[in-house]
Amino acid sequence: MIEALNGRSNPEIPTVDVVRMMDTVLENNTISFNDGHFVQTEGTAIGSHLGMNYASTYLGAWEEEPLKRLYRKTLVYFRFVDDMWCLWTHGRDALLDFHTKGNQINPRLKLELSTQQSSSSFWTP
């Protein structure tokens, strides 16, 4: 995340301050449910303006790792926030290897894999 923030084209606010502000938002997400008030302790709040930016920035950096490890590339690869889709033409074993490597990067982020004989897709939860 810090590398991505350091690569901003307009770093008017120092990265250390941006990280501090993000931590404040992420550590203070609260929700109301059934007359109770709760602090969300993991992830970003649905609807939070920070949530989409955080997910996009994190996964932009995250996806570089498995893609660097591949000796075979996807024919097509798209990501929208935390959903990924690709066309894979190198066989099931190589796809399963890619899936395994992707799941080893961060233990809290797991790829789900859905395949069909004529197509494949995968996404994060």
mmCIF file of C-alpha atoms in Angstrom:
data_model
loop_
_atom_site.group_PDB
_atom_site.id
_atom_site.type_symbol
_atom_site.label_atom_id
_atom_site.label_comp_id
_atom_site.label_asym_id
_atom_site.label_seq_id
_atom_site.Cartn_x
_atom_site.Cartn_y
_atom_site.Cartn_z
ATOM 1 C CA MET A 1 0.000 0.000 0.000
ATOM 2 C CA ILE A 2 2.794 2.417 0.896
ATOM 3 C CA GLU A 3 4.545 1.789 -2.441
ATOM 4 C CA ALA A 4 1.344 2.656 -4.290
ATOM 5 C CA LEU A 5 0.877 5.809 -2.225
ATOM 6 C CA ASN A 6 4.490 6.814 -2.796
ATOM 7 C CA GLY A 7 3.868 6.526 -6.539
ATOM 8 C CA ARG A 8 1.076 9.117 -6.533
ATOM 9 C CA SER A 9 1.386 11.849 -9.151
ATOM 10 C CA ASN A 10 0.391 14.542 -6.630
ATOM 11 C CA PRO A 11 1.837 13.682 -3.199
ATOM 12 C CA GLU A 12 0.767 17.000 -1.680
ATOM 13 C CA ILE A 13 -0.097 15.198 1.550
ATOM 14 C CA PRO A 14 2.847 13.086 2.778
ATOM 15 C CA THR A 15 2.311 9.318 2.560
ATOM 16 C CA VAL A 16 2.806 8.864 6.298
ATOM 17 C CA ASP A 17 -0.112 11.252 6.913
ATOM 18 C CA VAL A 18 -2.332 9.513 4.351
ATOM 19 C CA VAL A 19 -1.617 6.149 6.002
ATOM 20 C CA ARG A 20 -2.415 7.616 9.419
ATOM 21 C CA MET A 21 -5.739 8.964 8.109
ATOM 22 C CA MET A 22 -6.586 5.648 6.454
ATOM 23 C CA ASP A 23 -5.819 3.763 9.659
ATOM 24 C CA THR A 24 -8.107 6.121 11.572
ATOM 25 C CA VAL A 25 -10.990 5.413 9.195
ATOM 26 C CA LEU A 26 -10.367 1.654 9.063
ATOM 27 C CA GLU A 27 -10.055 1.336 12.851
ATOM 28 C CA ASN A 28 -13.245 3.296 13.526
ATOM 29 C CA ASN A 29 -15.828 1.761 11.188
ATOM 30 C CA THR A 30 -19.026 1.444 13.189
ATOM 31 C CA ILE A 31 -22.354 -0.133 12.345
ATOM 32 C CA SER A 32 -25.772 -0.283 13.951
ATOM 33 C CA PHE A 33 -27.690 -3.545 13.878
ATOM 34 C CA ASN A 34 -30.745 -4.670 15.881
ATOM 35 C CA ASP A 35 -30.500 -1.690 18.242
ATOM 36 C CA GLY A 36 -26.829 -2.487 18.892
ATOM 37 C CA HIS A 37 -23.751 -0.446 18.005
ATOM 38 C CA PHE A 38 -20.651 -2.318 16.847
ATOM 39 C CA VAL A 39 -17.101 -1.519 15.739
ATOM 40 C CA GLN A 40 -16.078 -3.365 12.586
ATOM 41 C CA THR A 41 -12.725 -4.989 13.371
ATOM 42 C CA GLU A 42 -11.786 -6.340 9.939
ATOM 43 C CA GLY A 43 -11.980 -4.998 6.404
ATOM 44 C CA THR A 44 -13.603 -1.814 5.221
ATOM 45 C CA ALA A 45 -17.162 -0.732 5.741
ATOM 46 C CA ILE A 46 -19.565 -1.263 2.858
ATOM 47 C CA GLY A 47 -20.374 2.131 1.420
ATOM 48 C CA SER A 48 -17.245 3.762 2.807
ATOM 49 C CA HIS A 49 -15.597 6.095 0.295
ATOM 50 C CA LEU A 50 -12.264 4.733 1.481
ATOM 51 C CA GLY A 51 -13.311 1.106 0.977
ATOM 52 C CA MET A 52 -13.309 1.078 -2.820
ATOM 53 C CA ASN A 53 -10.083 3.092 -3.068
ATOM 54 C CA TYR A 54 -8.397 0.905 -0.461
ATOM 55 C CA ALA A 55 -9.446 -2.336 -2.178
ATOM 56 C CA SER A 56 -8.431 -1.064 -5.622
ATOM 57 C CA THR A 57 -5.044 0.160 -4.426
ATOM 58 C CA TYR A 58 -4.283 -2.932 -2.364
ATOM 59 C CA LEU A 59 -5.327 -5.388 -5.064
ATOM 60 C CA GLY A 60 -3.504 -3.406 -7.735
ATOM 61 C CA ALA A 61 -0.288 -4.037 -5.825
ATOM 62 C CA TRP A 62 -1.333 -7.560 -4.769
ATOM 63 C CA GLU A 63 -2.043 -8.768 -8.306
ATOM 64 C CA GLU A 64 1.459 -7.891 -9.460
ATOM 65 C CA GLU A 65 2.909 -10.686 -7.300
ATOM 66 C CA PRO A 66 1.126 -13.699 -8.843
ATOM 67 C CA LEU A 67 1.370 -12.196 -12.311
ATOM 68 C CA LYS A 68 5.154 -11.790 -11.895
ATOM 69 C CA ARG A 69 5.468 -15.439 -10.823
ATOM 70 C CA LEU A 70 3.750 -16.751 -13.948
ATOM 71 C CA TYR A 71 5.857 -18.047 -16.768
ATOM 72 C CA ARG A 72 2.633 -18.220 -18.808
ATOM 73 C CA LYS A 73 0.386 -15.191 -19.060
ATOM 74 C CA THR A 74 -3.367 -14.897 -19.291
ATOM 75 C CA LEU A 75 -4.789 -14.253 -22.729
ATOM 76 C CA VAL A 76 -7.044 -11.575 -21.209
ATOM 77 C CA TYR A 77 -7.130 -10.273 -17.642
ATOM 78 C CA PHE A 78 -9.533 -7.750 -16.093
ATOM 79 C CA ARG A 79 -10.089 -6.548 -12.551
ATOM 80 C CA PHE A 80 -12.836 -4.318 -11.195
ATOM 81 C CA VAL A 81 -12.153 -3.401 -7.560
ATOM 82 C CA ASP A 82 -11.847 -6.911 -6.051
ATOM 83 C CA ASP A 83 -13.350 -8.996 -8.844
ATOM 84 C CA MET A 84 -11.008 -10.594 -11.367
ATOM 85 C CA TRP A 85 -11.688 -12.353 -14.636
ATOM 86 C CA CYS A 86 -9.333 -13.925 -17.142
ATOM 87 C CA LEU A 87 -9.085 -16.160 -20.160
ATOM 88 C CA TRP A 88 -6.572 -18.923 -19.576
ATOM 89 C CA THR A 89 -5.195 -20.990 -22.458
ATOM 90 C CA HIS A 90 -2.415 -22.984 -20.750
ATOM 91 C CA GLY A 91 -4.352 -25.890 -19.291
ATOM 92 C CA ARG A 92 -5.910 -26.758 -15.970
ATOM 93 C CA ASP A 93 -2.677 -27.683 -14.136
ATOM 94 C CA ALA A 94 -1.078 -24.303 -14.859
ATOM 95 C CA LEU A 95 -4.294 -22.529 -13.797
ATOM 96 C CA LEU A 96 -4.381 -24.468 -10.521
ATOM 97 C CA ASP A 97 -0.730 -23.529 -9.953
ATOM 98 C CA PHE A 98 -1.591 -19.854 -10.510
ATOM 99 C CA HIS A 99 -4.527 -20.177 -8.100
ATOM 100 C CA THR A 100 -2.306 -21.799 -5.437
ATOM 101 C CA LYS A 101 0.371 -19.097 -5.759
ATOM 102 C CA GLY A 102 -2.246 -16.367 -5.554
ATOM 103 C CA ASN A 103 -3.586 -17.832 -2.322
ATOM 104 C CA GLN A 104 -0.106 -17.906 -0.748
ATOM 105 C CA ILE A 105 0.480 -14.152 -0.951
ATOM 106 C CA ASN A 106 -1.795 -13.049 1.902
ATOM 107 C CA PRO A 107 -3.435 -15.590 4.232
ATOM 108 C CA ARG A 108 -6.443 -13.278 4.762
ATOM 109 C CA LEU A 109 -7.201 -12.949 1.057
ATOM 110 C CA LYS A 110 -8.337 -16.090 -0.740
ATOM 111 C CA LEU A 111 -9.101 -16.544 -4.405
ATOM 112 C CA GLU A 112 -12.101 -18.584 -5.376
ATOM 113 C CA LEU A 113 -11.708 -20.453 -8.626
ATOM 114 C CA SER A 114 -14.525 -21.290 -10.981
ATOM 115 C CA THR A 115 -13.766 -23.126 -14.209
ATOM 116 C CA GLN A 116 -15.637 -24.459 -17.203
ATOM 117 C CA GLN A 117 -14.266 -26.488 -20.068
ATOM 118 C CA SER A 118 -14.585 -23.559 -22.440
ATOM 119 C CA SER A 119 -13.792 -20.735 -20.001
ATOM 120 C CA SER A 120 -12.408 -19.851 -16.568
ATOM 121 C CA SER A 121 -12.986 -17.073 -14.104
ATOM 122 C CA PHE A 122 -11.790 -16.264 -10.621
ATOM 123 C CA TRP A 123 -12.471 -13.575 -8.064
ATOM 124 C CA THR A 124 -11.782 -12.572 -4.500
ATOM 125 C CA PRO A 125 -14.427 -12.545 -1.792
#
